[in-house]
mmCIF file of N, CA and C in Angstrom:
data_model
loop_
_atom_site.group_PDB
_atom_site.id
_atom_site.type_symbol
_atom_site.label_atom_id
_atom_site.label_comp_id
_atom_site.label_asym_id
_atom_site.label_seq_id
_atom_site.Cartn_x
_atom_site.Cartn_y
_atom_site.Cartn_z
ATOM 1 N N MET K 1153 18.424 8.869 -12.852
ATOM 2 C CA MET K 1153 19.289 7.858 -12.293
ATOM 3 C C MET K 1153 18.414 6.714 -11.779
ATOM 4 N N SER K 1154 18.696 5.494 -12.174
ATOM 5 C CA SER K 1154 17.900 4.359 -11.729
ATOM 6 C C SER K 1154 18.454 3.787 -10.436
ATOM 7 N N LYS K 1155 17.549 3.151 -9.708
ATOM 8 C CA LYS K 1155 17.951 2.528 -8.449
ATOM 9 C C LYS K 1155 18.592 1.183 -8.726
ATOM 10 N N ASP K 1156 19.505 0.780 -7.855
ATOM 11 C CA ASP K 1156 20.142 -0.529 -7.966
ATOM 12 C C ASP K 1156 19.242 -1.550 -7.293
ATOM 13 N N HIS K 1157 18.463 -2.275 -8.094
ATOM 14 C CA HIS K 1157 17.545 -3.246 -7.526
ATOM 15 C C HIS K 1157 18.250 -4.509 -7.043
ATOM 16 N N GLY K 1158 19.558 -4.579 -7.184
ATOM 17 C CA GLY K 1158 20.304 -5.711 -6.654
ATOM 18 C C GLY K 1158 20.796 -5.452 -5.240
ATOM 19 N N ALA K 1159 20.633 -4.215 -4.759
ATOM 20 C CA ALA K 1159 21.079 -3.855 -3.412
ATOM 21 C C ALA K 1159 20.262 -4.614 -2.377
ATOM 22 N N PRO K 1160 20.856 -4.863 -1.208
ATOM 23 C CA PRO K 1160 20.109 -5.573 -0.170
ATOM 24 C C PRO K 1160 18.828 -4.838 0.181
ATOM 25 N N GLY K 1161 17.763 -5.569 0.310
ATOM 26 C CA GLY K 1161 16.474 -5.010 0.704
ATOM 27 C C GLY K 1161 15.998 -5.715 1.952
ATOM 28 N N ILE K 1162 15.069 -6.625 1.762
ATOM 29 C CA ILE K 1162 14.519 -7.403 2.869
ATOM 30 C C ILE K 1162 14.821 -8.870 2.615
ATOM 31 N N ALA K 1163 15.301 -9.545 3.638
ATOM 32 C CA ALA K 1163 15.547 -10.984 3.542
ATOM 33 C C ALA K 1163 15.113 -11.644 4.841
ATOM 34 N N THR K 1164 14.555 -12.833 4.723
ATOM 35 C CA THR K 1164 14.231 -13.627 5.913
ATOM 36 C C THR K 1164 14.906 -14.983 5.777
ATOM 37 N N HIS K 1165 15.224 -15.548 6.903
ATOM 38 C CA HIS K 1165 15.835 -16.880 6.922
ATOM 39 C C HIS K 1165 15.184 -17.685 8.041
ATOM 40 N N GLY K 1166 14.478 -18.748 7.665
ATOM 41 C CA GLY K 1166 13.846 -19.617 8.650
ATOM 42 C C GLY K 1166 12.809 -18.914 9.503
ATOM 43 N N LEU K 1167 12.197 -17.865 8.982
ATOM 44 C CA LEU K 1167 11.268 -17.048 9.758
ATOM 45 C C LEU K 1167 10.016 -17.846 10.103
ATOM 46 N N SER K 1168 9.737 -17.938 11.394
ATOM 47 C CA SER K 1168 8.602 -18.727 11.869
ATOM 48 C C SER K 1168 7.914 -18.019 13.027
ATOM 49 N N ARG K 1169 6.603 -18.223 13.134
ATOM 50 C CA ARG K 1169 5.847 -17.671 14.251
ATOM 51 C C ARG K 1169 4.754 -18.656 14.631
ATOM 52 N N ARG K 1170 4.739 -18.957 15.929
ATOM 53 C CA ARG K 1170 3.737 -19.882 16.455
ATOM 54 C C ARG K 1170 2.866 -19.144 17.452
ATOM 55 N N PHE K 1171 1.566 -19.388 17.398
ATOM 56 C CA PHE K 1171 0.616 -18.882 18.376
ATOM 57 C C PHE K 1171 0.063 -20.103 19.095
ATOM 58 N N GLY K 1172 0.534 -20.314 20.328
ATOM 59 C CA GLY K 1172 0.156 -21.530 21.050
ATOM 60 C C GLY K 1172 0.731 -22.741 20.342
ATOM 61 N N ARG K 1173 -0.125 -23.661 19.963
ATOM 62 C CA ARG K 1173 0.326 -24.877 19.270
ATOM 63 C C ARG K 1173 0.251 -24.764 17.747
ATOM 64 N N VAL K 1174 -0.248 -23.638 17.268
ATOM 65 C CA VAL K 1174 -0.470 -23.471 15.825
ATOM 66 C C VAL K 1174 0.644 -22.633 15.198
ATOM 67 N N TRP K 1175 1.237 -23.180 14.136
ATOM 68 C CA TRP K 1175 2.238 -22.435 13.372
ATOM 69 C C TRP K 1175 1.514 -21.547 12.373
ATOM 70 N N ALA K 1176 1.626 -20.230 12.536
ATOM 71 C CA ALA K 1176 1.032 -19.294 11.578
ATOM 72 C C ALA K 1176 1.949 -19.131 10.373
ATOM 73 N N VAL K 1177 3.254 -19.165 10.624
ATOM 74 C CA VAL K 1177 4.281 -19.022 9.593
ATOM 75 C C VAL K 1177 5.399 -19.982 9.963
ATOM 76 N N ARG K 1178 5.902 -20.709 8.975
ATOM 77 C CA ARG K 1178 6.959 -21.678 9.279
ATOM 78 C C ARG K 1178 8.040 -21.669 8.205
ATOM 79 N N ASP K 1179 9.265 -21.362 8.640
ATOM 80 C CA ASP K 1179 10.464 -21.435 7.795
ATOM 81 C C ASP K 1179 10.365 -20.639 6.490
ATOM 82 N N VAL K 1180 9.966 -19.382 6.581
ATOM 83 C CA VAL K 1180 9.853 -18.534 5.391
ATOM 84 C C VAL K 1180 11.233 -18.039 4.972
ATOM 85 N N GLU K 1181 11.558 -18.263 3.720
ATOM 86 C CA GLU K 1181 12.784 -17.765 3.096
ATOM 87 C C GLU K 1181 12.339 -16.743 2.053
ATOM 88 N N LEU K 1182 12.761 -15.501 2.224
ATOM 89 C CA LEU K 1182 12.289 -14.432 1.359
ATOM 90 C C LEU K 1182 13.439 -13.493 1.045
ATOM 91 N N LYS K 1183 13.552 -13.085 -0.212
ATOM 92 C CA LYS K 1183 14.555 -12.093 -0.613
ATOM 93 C C LYS K 1183 13.888 -11.091 -1.543
ATOM 94 N N VAL K 1184 13.860 -9.836 -1.107
ATOM 95 C CA VAL K 1184 13.295 -8.750 -1.908
ATOM 96 C C VAL K 1184 14.391 -7.711 -2.087
ATOM 97 N N PRO K 1185 14.840 -7.459 -3.325
ATOM 98 C CA PRO K 1185 15.879 -6.451 -3.543
ATOM 99 C C PRO K 1185 15.420 -5.066 -3.089
ATOM 100 N N GLY K 1186 16.364 -4.238 -2.692
ATOM 101 C CA GLY K 1186 16.053 -2.881 -2.266
ATOM 102 C C GLY K 1186 15.511 -2.040 -3.406
ATOM 103 N N GLY K 1187 14.700 -1.048 -3.062
ATOM 104 C CA GLY K 1187 14.203 -0.097 -4.039
ATOM 105 C C GLY K 1187 12.994 -0.540 -4.830
ATOM 106 N N LEU K 1188 12.421 -1.678 -4.497
ATOM 107 C CA LEU K 1188 11.251 -2.164 -5.223
ATOM 108 C C LEU K 1188 9.995 -2.034 -4.374
ATOM 109 N N ILE K 1189 8.891 -1.720 -5.018
ATOM 110 C CA ILE K 1189 7.584 -1.812 -4.375
ATOM 111 C C ILE K 1189 7.097 -3.213 -4.686
ATOM 112 N N THR K 1190 6.774 -3.967 -3.651
ATOM 113 C CA THR K 1190 6.490 -5.384 -3.817
ATOM 114 C C THR K 1190 5.150 -5.754 -3.206
ATOM 115 N N GLY K 1191 4.354 -6.527 -3.926
ATOM 116 C CA GLY K 1191 3.105 -7.067 -3.393
ATOM 117 C C GLY K 1191 3.372 -8.432 -2.782
ATOM 118 N N PHE K 1192 2.636 -8.748 -1.748
ATOM 119 C CA PHE K 1192 2.791 -10.017 -1.039
ATOM 120 C C PHE K 1192 1.411 -10.649 -0.997
ATOM 121 N N VAL K 1193 1.156 -11.586 -1.897
ATOM 122 C CA VAL K 1193 -0.185 -12.132 -2.054
ATOM 123 C C VAL K 1193 -0.204 -13.626 -1.772
ATOM 124 N N GLY K 1194 -1.384 -14.126 -1.418
ATOM 125 C CA GLY K 1194 -1.577 -15.537 -1.154
ATOM 126 C C GLY K 1194 -2.970 -15.754 -0.595
ATOM 127 N N PRO K 1195 -3.354 -17.007 -0.403
ATOM 128 C CA PRO K 1195 -4.694 -17.299 0.099
ATOM 129 C C PRO K 1195 -4.872 -16.866 1.558
ATOM 130 N N ASN K 1196 -6.128 -16.728 1.970
ATOM 131 C CA ASN K 1196 -6.428 -16.422 3.368
ATOM 132 C C ASN K 1196 -5.791 -17.463 4.274
ATOM 133 N N GLY K 1197 -5.217 -16.999 5.372
ATOM 134 C CA GLY K 1197 -4.628 -17.907 6.345
ATOM 135 C C GLY K 1197 -3.240 -18.391 5.993
ATOM 136 N N ALA K 1198 -2.645 -17.857 4.932
ATOM 137 C CA ALA K 1198 -1.317 -18.312 4.506
ATOM 138 C C ALA K 1198 -0.187 -17.738 5.356
ATOM 139 N N GLY K 1199 -0.466 -16.692 6.155
ATOM 140 C CA GLY K 1199 0.567 -16.107 7.008
ATOM 141 C C GLY K 1199 1.160 -14.811 6.486
ATOM 142 N N LYS K 1200 0.512 -14.202 5.506
ATOM 143 C CA LYS K 1200 1.034 -12.957 4.924
ATOM 144 C C LYS K 1200 1.132 -11.840 5.961
ATOM 145 N N THR K 1201 0.058 -11.591 6.670
ATOM 146 C CA THR K 1201 0.043 -10.503 7.651
ATOM 147 C C THR K 1201 1.024 -10.772 8.776
ATOM 148 N N THR K 1202 1.069 -11.991 9.260
ATOM 149 C CA THR K 1202 2.011 -12.338 10.331
ATOM 150 C C THR K 1202 3.441 -12.126 9.860
ATOM 151 N N THR K 1203 3.745 -12.535 8.632
ATOM 152 C CA THR K 1203 5.092 -12.339 8.086
ATOM 153 C C THR K 1203 5.428 -10.856 7.996
ATOM 154 N N LEU K 1204 4.515 -10.054 7.466
ATOM 155 C CA LEU K 1204 4.756 -8.611 7.362
ATOM 156 C C LEU K 1204 4.930 -7.971 8.732
ATOM 157 N N ARG K 1205 4.161 -8.396 9.697
ATOM 158 C CA ARG K 1205 4.293 -7.850 11.052
ATOM 159 C C ARG K 1205 5.663 -8.181 11.642
ATOM 160 N N MET K 1206 6.190 -9.365 11.354
ATOM 161 C CA MET K 1206 7.535 -9.705 11.834
ATOM 162 C C MET K 1206 8.580 -8.867 11.116
ATOM 163 N N ILE K 1207 8.441 -8.695 9.809
ATOM 164 C CA ILE K 1207 9.396 -7.896 9.037
ATOM 165 C C ILE K 1207 9.409 -6.450 9.527
ATOM 166 N N CYS K 1208 8.249 -5.926 9.882
ATOM 167 C CA CYS K 1208 8.153 -4.539 10.353
ATOM 168 C C CYS K 1208 8.503 -4.387 11.826
ATOM 169 N N GLY K 1209 8.765 -5.495 12.513
ATOM 170 C CA GLY K 1209 9.125 -5.417 13.921
ATOM 171 C C GLY K 1209 7.945 -5.271 14.855
ATOM 172 N N LEU K 1210 6.730 -5.480 14.356
ATOM 173 C CA LEU K 1210 5.549 -5.348 15.199
ATOM 174 C C LEU K 1210 5.374 -6.535 16.129
ATOM 175 N N ILE K 1211 5.782 -7.724 15.680
ATOM 176 C CA ILE K 1211 5.759 -8.910 16.544
ATOM 177 C C ILE K 1211 7.080 -9.648 16.371
ATOM 178 N N ARG K 1212 7.457 -10.385 17.403
ATOM 179 C CA ARG K 1212 8.691 -11.172 17.371
ATOM 180 C C ARG K 1212 8.447 -12.525 16.719
ATOM 181 N N PRO K 1213 9.395 -12.977 15.911
ATOM 182 C CA PRO K 1213 9.275 -14.343 15.399
ATOM 183 C C PRO K 1213 9.552 -15.352 16.511
ATOM 184 N N SER K 1214 8.987 -16.532 16.387
ATOM 185 C CA SER K 1214 9.312 -17.616 17.318
ATOM 186 C C SER K 1214 10.714 -18.120 17.037
ATOM 187 N N SER K 1215 11.105 -18.081 15.753
ATOM 188 C CA SER K 1215 12.466 -18.441 15.356
ATOM 189 C C SER K 1215 12.755 -17.811 13.999
ATOM 190 N N GLY K 1216 14.015 -17.842 13.624
ATOM 191 C CA GLY K 1216 14.430 -17.267 12.356
ATOM 192 C C GLY K 1216 14.850 -15.821 12.506
ATOM 193 N N GLU K 1217 15.170 -15.203 11.364
ATOM 194 C CA GLU K 1217 15.641 -13.820 11.413
ATOM 195 C C GLU K 1217 15.192 -13.032 10.200
ATOM 196 N N VAL K 1218 15.221 -11.709 10.367
ATOM 197 C CA VAL K 1218 14.888 -10.752 9.317
ATOM 198 C C VAL K 1218 16.086 -9.834 9.146
ATOM 199 N N SER K 1219 16.461 -9.568 7.900
ATOM 200 C CA SER K 1219 17.508 -8.587 7.603
ATOM 201 C C SER K 1219 16.908 -7.503 6.726
ATOM 202 N N ILE K 1220 17.227 -6.259 7.050
ATOM 203 C CA ILE K 1220 16.762 -5.116 6.273
ATOM 204 C C ILE K 1220 17.985 -4.309 5.879
ATOM 205 N N GLY K 1221 18.175 -4.138 4.579
ATOM 206 C CA GLY K 1221 19.346 -3.411 4.100
ATOM 207 C C GLY K 1221 20.647 -4.083 4.482
ATOM 208 N N GLY K 1222 20.624 -5.408 4.594
ATOM 209 C CA GLY K 1222 21.820 -6.161 4.950
ATOM 210 C C GLY K 1222 22.108 -6.213 6.437
ATOM 211 N N LYS K 1223 21.260 -5.592 7.256
ATOM 212 C CA LYS K 1223 21.467 -5.593 8.709
ATOM 213 C C LYS K 1223 20.366 -6.384 9.385
ATOM 214 N N ARG K 1224 20.768 -7.253 10.298
ATOM 215 C CA ARG K 1224 19.809 -8.098 10.997
ATOM 216 C C ARG K 1224 18.924 -7.257 11.913
ATOM 217 N N LEU K 1225 17.620 -7.476 11.819
ATOM 218 C CA LEU K 1225 16.655 -6.778 12.655
ATOM 219 C C LEU K 1225 16.658 -7.408 14.036
ATOM 220 N N PHE K 1226 16.762 -6.567 15.059
ATOM 221 C CA PHE K 1226 16.587 -7.056 16.415
ATOM 222 C C PHE K 1226 15.353 -6.379 16.969
ATOM 223 N N TYR K 1227 14.820 -6.904 18.039
ATOM 224 C CA TYR K 1227 13.549 -6.424 18.559
ATOM 225 C C TYR K 1227 13.765 -5.720 19.885
ATOM 226 N N GLY K 1228 13.348 -4.477 19.960
ATOM 227 C CA GLY K 1228 13.492 -3.662 21.149
ATOM 228 C C GLY K 1228 13.271 -2.210 20.785
ATOM 229 N N PRO K 1229 13.375 -1.307 21.753
ATOM 230 C CA PRO K 1229 13.064 0.101 21.518
ATOM 231 C C PRO K 1229 13.890 0.767 20.423
ATOM 232 N N ASP K 1230 15.109 0.314 20.185
ATOM 233 C CA ASP K 1230 15.959 0.952 19.181
ATOM 234 C C ASP K 1230 15.939 0.231 17.842
ATOM 235 N N SER K 1231 15.016 -0.695 17.663
ATOM 236 C CA SER K 1231 15.043 -1.531 16.466
ATOM 237 C C SER K 1231 14.029 -1.135 15.403
ATOM 238 N N ILE K 1232 13.366 -0.036 15.577
ATOM 239 C CA ILE K 1232 12.298 0.334 14.657
ATOM 240 C C ILE K 1232 12.839 0.470 13.234
ATOM 241 N N PRO K 1233 12.321 -0.331 12.309
ATOM 242 C CA PRO K 1233 12.819 -0.256 10.929
ATOM 243 C C PRO K 1233 12.189 0.906 10.162
ATOM 244 N N PHE K 1234 12.759 2.109 10.288
ATOM 245 C CA PHE K 1234 12.197 3.302 9.666
ATOM 246 C C PHE K 1234 12.131 3.198 8.150
ATOM 247 N N ARG K 1235 12.902 2.320 7.540
ATOM 248 C CA ARG K 1235 12.966 2.275 6.085
ATOM 249 C C ARG K 1235 12.001 1.270 5.474
ATOM 250 N N VAL K 1236 11.190 0.600 6.286
ATOM 251 C CA VAL K 1236 10.228 -0.372 5.781
ATOM 252 C C VAL K 1236 8.830 0.195 5.970
ATOM 253 N N ARG K 1237 8.030 0.157 4.930
ATOM 254 C CA ARG K 1237 6.645 0.596 5.017
ATOM 255 C C ARG K 1237 5.780 -0.549 4.528
ATOM 256 N N ALA K 1238 4.716 -0.816 5.262
ATOM 257 C CA ALA K 1238 3.808 -1.888 4.873
ATOM 258 C C ALA K 1238 2.390 -1.490 5.231
ATOM 259 N N LEU K 1239 1.459 -1.863 4.393
ATOM 260 C CA LEU K 1239 0.057 -1.659 4.674
ATOM 261 C C LEU K 1239 -0.496 -3.023 5.043
ATOM 262 N N VAL K 1240 -0.835 -3.190 6.309
ATOM 263 C CA VAL K 1240 -1.374 -4.463 6.784
ATOM 264 C C VAL K 1240 -2.856 -4.283 7.076
ATOM 265 N N GLU K 1241 -3.511 -5.344 7.476
ATOM 266 C CA GLU K 1241 -4.964 -5.348 7.626
ATOM 267 C C GLU K 1241 -5.520 -4.268 8.533
ATOM 268 N N ARG K 1242 -4.877 -4.017 9.640
ATOM 269 C CA ARG K 1242 -5.398 -3.036 10.584
ATOM 270 C C ARG K 1242 -4.233 -2.308 11.234
ATOM 271 N N PRO K 1243 -4.483 -1.138 11.813
ATOM 272 C CA PRO K 1243 -3.394 -0.407 12.464
ATOM 273 C C PRO K 1243 -2.781 -1.234 13.584
ATOM 274 N N ALA K 1244 -1.500 -1.088 13.762
ATOM 275 C CA ALA K 1244 -0.815 -1.824 14.823
ATOM 276 C C ALA K 1244 0.249 -0.928 15.435
ATOM 277 N N PHE K 1245 0.570 -1.225 16.664
ATOM 278 C CA PHE K 1245 1.595 -0.481 17.381
ATOM 279 C C PHE K 1245 2.711 -1.426 17.772
ATOM 280 N N TYR K 1246 3.877 -0.870 18.043
ATOM 281 C CA TYR K 1246 5.002 -1.652 18.531
ATOM 282 C C TYR K 1246 4.762 -1.890 20.015
ATOM 283 N N GLU K 1247 4.386 -3.114 20.373
ATOM 284 C CA GLU K 1247 4.015 -3.422 21.747
ATOM 285 C C GLU K 1247 5.146 -3.221 22.734
ATOM 286 N N SER K 1248 6.388 -3.384 22.292
ATOM 287 C CA SER K 1248 7.525 -3.250 23.204
ATOM 288 C C SER K 1248 7.919 -1.796 23.433
ATOM 289 N N LEU K 1249 7.282 -0.870 22.715
ATOM 290 C CA LEU K 1249 7.584 0.550 22.874
ATOM 291 C C LEU K 1249 6.531 1.229 23.740
ATOM 292 N N THR K 1250 6.890 2.381 24.273
ATOM 293 C CA THR K 1250 5.942 3.160 25.063
ATOM 294 C C THR K 1250 4.965 3.880 24.137
ATOM 295 N N ALA K 1251 3.921 4.430 24.743
ATOM 296 C CA ALA K 1251 2.955 5.211 23.972
ATOM 297 C C ALA K 1251 3.658 6.379 23.283
ATOM 298 N N PHE K 1252 4.537 7.061 24.017
ATOM 299 C CA PHE K 1252 5.265 8.194 23.431
ATOM 300 C C PHE K 1252 6.105 7.745 22.243
ATOM 301 N N GLU K 1253 6.841 6.639 22.393
ATOM 302 C CA GLU K 1253 7.706 6.162 21.309
ATOM 303 C C GLU K 1253 6.896 5.806 20.063
ATOM 304 N N ASN K 1254 5.734 5.164 20.254
ATOM 305 C CA ASN K 1254 4.867 4.845 19.123
ATOM 306 C C ASN K 1254 4.359 6.109 18.437
ATOM 307 N N LEU K 1255 3.907 7.074 19.229
ATOM 308 C CA LEU K 1255 3.400 8.323 18.654
ATOM 309 C C LEU K 1255 4.502 9.104 17.956
ATOM 310 N N TYR K 1256 5.677 9.123 18.558
ATOM 311 C CA TYR K 1256 6.800 9.837 17.948
ATOM 312 C C TYR K 1256 7.183 9.205 16.608
ATOM 313 N N LEU K 1257 7.215 7.877 16.564
ATOM 314 C CA LEU K 1257 7.525 7.186 15.311
ATOM 315 C C LEU K 1257 6.541 7.589 14.220
ATOM 316 N N LEU K 1258 5.272 7.527 14.530
ATOM 317 C CA LEU K 1258 4.244 7.880 13.554
ATOM 318 C C LEU K 1258 4.346 9.353 13.157
ATOM 319 N N ALA K 1259 4.501 10.227 14.147
ATOM 320 C CA ALA K 1259 4.573 11.668 13.878
ATOM 321 C C ALA K 1259 5.816 12.030 13.073
ATOM 322 N N ARG K 1260 6.918 11.372 13.361
ATOM 323 C CA ARG K 1260 8.167 11.642 12.640
ATOM 324 C C ARG K 1260 8.070 11.186 11.190
ATOM 325 N N CYS K 1261 7.504 9.999 10.992
ATOM 326 C CA CYS K 1261 7.431 9.439 9.636
ATOM 327 C C CYS K 1261 6.401 10.133 8.762
ATOM 328 N N THR K 1262 5.313 10.603 9.351
ATOM 329 C CA THR K 1262 4.241 11.170 8.534
ATOM 330 C C THR K 1262 4.243 12.689 8.473
ATOM 331 N N ALA K 1263 4.648 13.346 9.563
ATOM 332 C CA ALA K 1263 4.548 14.806 9.602
ATOM 333 C C ALA K 1263 5.861 15.493 9.933
ATOM 334 N N GLY K 1264 6.905 14.721 10.212
ATOM 335 C CA GLY K 1264 8.197 15.306 10.540
ATOM 336 C C GLY K 1264 8.224 16.041 11.868
ATOM 337 N N LEU K 1265 7.342 15.657 12.789
ATOM 338 C CA LEU K 1265 7.284 16.325 14.090
ATOM 339 C C LEU K 1265 8.471 15.942 14.967
ATOM 340 N N THR K 1266 8.830 16.832 15.866
ATOM 341 C CA THR K 1266 9.930 16.588 16.799
ATOM 342 C C THR K 1266 9.409 15.914 18.064
ATOM 343 N N ARG K 1267 10.345 15.427 18.877
ATOM 344 C CA ARG K 1267 9.981 14.826 20.167
ATOM 345 C C ARG K 1267 9.232 15.841 21.033
ATOM 346 N N ASN K 1268 9.701 17.084 21.030
ATOM 347 C CA ASN K 1268 9.051 18.129 21.830
ATOM 348 C C ASN K 1268 7.613 18.367 21.383
ATOM 349 N N GLU K 1269 7.388 18.369 20.079
ATOM 350 C CA GLU K 1269 6.033 18.589 19.565
ATOM 351 C C GLU K 1269 5.096 17.452 19.960
ATOM 352 N N VAL K 1270 5.593 16.229 19.935
ATOM 353 C CA VAL K 1270 4.780 15.089 20.363
ATOM 354 C C VAL K 1270 4.477 15.213 21.852
ATOM 355 N N GLY K 1271 5.482 15.585 22.645
ATOM 356 C CA GLY K 1271 5.278 15.782 24.081
ATOM 357 C C GLY K 1271 4.249 16.859 24.372
ATOM 358 N N GLU K 1272 4.299 17.945 23.617
ATOM 359 C CA GLU K 1272 3.327 19.034 23.798
ATOM 360 C C GLU K 1272 1.915 18.569 23.439
ATOM 361 N N ALA K 1273 1.789 17.757 22.396
ATOM 362 C CA ALA K 1273 0.475 17.237 22.011
ATOM 363 C C ALA K 1273 -0.090 16.343 23.112
ATOM 364 N N LEU K 1274 0.744 15.482 23.682
ATOM 365 C CA LEU K 1274 0.293 14.630 24.788
ATOM 366 C C LEU K 1274 -0.142 15.475 25.979
ATOM 367 N N LYS K 1275 0.621 16.508 26.263
ATOM 368 C CA LYS K 1275 0.293 17.406 27.378
ATOM 369 C C LYS K 1275 -1.049 18.100 27.130
ATOM 370 N N ALA K 1276 -1.251 18.599 25.918
ATOM 371 C CA ALA K 1276 -2.494 19.297 25.573
ATOM 372 C C ALA K 1276 -3.713 18.387 25.694
ATOM 373 N N LEU K 1277 -3.512 17.096 25.445
ATOM 374 C CA LEU K 1277 -4.607 16.129 25.530
ATOM 375 C C LEU K 1277 -4.756 15.524 26.919
ATOM 376 N N GLY K 1278 -3.871 15.910 27.840
ATOM 377 C CA GLY K 1278 -3.928 15.367 29.198
ATOM 378 C C GLY K 1278 -3.509 13.911 29.277
ATOM 379 N N LEU K 1279 -2.599 13.498 28.399
ATOM 380 C CA LEU K 1279 -2.188 12.091 28.340
ATOM 381 C C LEU K 1279 -0.732 11.866 28.744
ATOM 382 N N THR K 1280 -0.131 12.814 29.436
ATOM 383 C CA THR K 1280 1.281 12.662 29.792
ATOM 384 C C THR K 1280 1.519 11.485 30.732
ATOM 385 N N GLU K 1281 0.519 11.129 31.541
ATOM 386 C CA GLU K 1281 0.682 9.990 32.461
ATOM 387 C C GLU K 1281 0.855 8.675 31.710
ATOM 388 N N ALA K 1282 0.269 8.567 30.539
ATOM 389 C CA ALA K 1282 0.345 7.326 29.755
ATOM 390 C C ALA K 1282 1.568 7.276 28.850
ATOM 391 N N ALA K 1283 2.277 8.383 28.704
ATOM 392 C CA ALA K 1283 3.364 8.479 27.725
ATOM 393 C C ALA K 1283 4.459 7.442 27.919
ATOM 394 N N ASP K 1284 4.806 7.132 29.161
ATOM 395 C CA ASP K 1284 5.916 6.219 29.431
ATOM 396 C C ASP K 1284 5.486 4.775 29.642
ATOM 397 N N ARG K 1285 4.208 4.485 29.451
ATOM 398 C CA ARG K 1285 3.724 3.105 29.594
ATOM 399 C C ARG K 1285 3.879 2.361 28.278
ATOM 400 N N LYS K 1286 4.268 1.090 28.369
ATOM 401 C CA LYS K 1286 4.378 0.265 27.157
ATOM 402 C C LYS K 1286 2.981 -0.021 26.614
ATOM 403 N N VAL K 1287 2.863 -0.006 25.304
ATOM 404 C CA VAL K 1287 1.581 -0.201 24.644
ATOM 405 C C VAL K 1287 1.005 -1.582 24.944
ATOM 406 N N GLU K 1288 1.857 -2.577 25.161
ATOM 407 C CA GLU K 1288 1.358 -3.930 25.424
ATOM 408 C C GLU K 1288 0.487 -3.981 26.672
ATOM 409 N N GLY K 1289 0.601 -2.989 27.551
ATOM 410 C CA GLY K 1289 -0.209 -2.949 28.763
ATOM 411 C C GLY K 1289 -1.525 -2.220 28.596
ATOM 412 N N PHE K 1290 -1.782 -1.667 27.413
ATOM 413 C CA PHE K 1290 -3.030 -0.941 27.176
ATOM 414 C C PHE K 1290 -4.143 -1.912 26.809
ATOM 415 N N SER K 1291 -5.372 -1.511 27.084
ATOM 416 C CA SER K 1291 -6.509 -2.350 26.681
ATOM 417 C C SER K 1291 -7.338 -1.626 25.650
#
């Protein structure tokens, strides 16, 4: 059975991100049908990584929106786009989530671990105090 490549996948509308006075990405319009493995290529400094980080919910856009599977992505603890996978330059965490939430996301997606198993791992490592802290506060 073949996949319907016309189904909603990833779409952006006016997606932009500014760092200080510099626009890293400006007004990106992108439509990728569902079910496709897609490469995202361009010259250095073109904004590929920043765009992917916004699509994956790792950073917030300055303006514009992202839709995944026809649903608009919002940013917050319940917005993790479990159905999007991307390989970006370096590992990244969801800054708006706690250490536990980040670890649980990774453990669930890669090993199918439960919340209890992640909690037990943190306990075994003596890291339960850090579990409820947001990652953005880590150094």
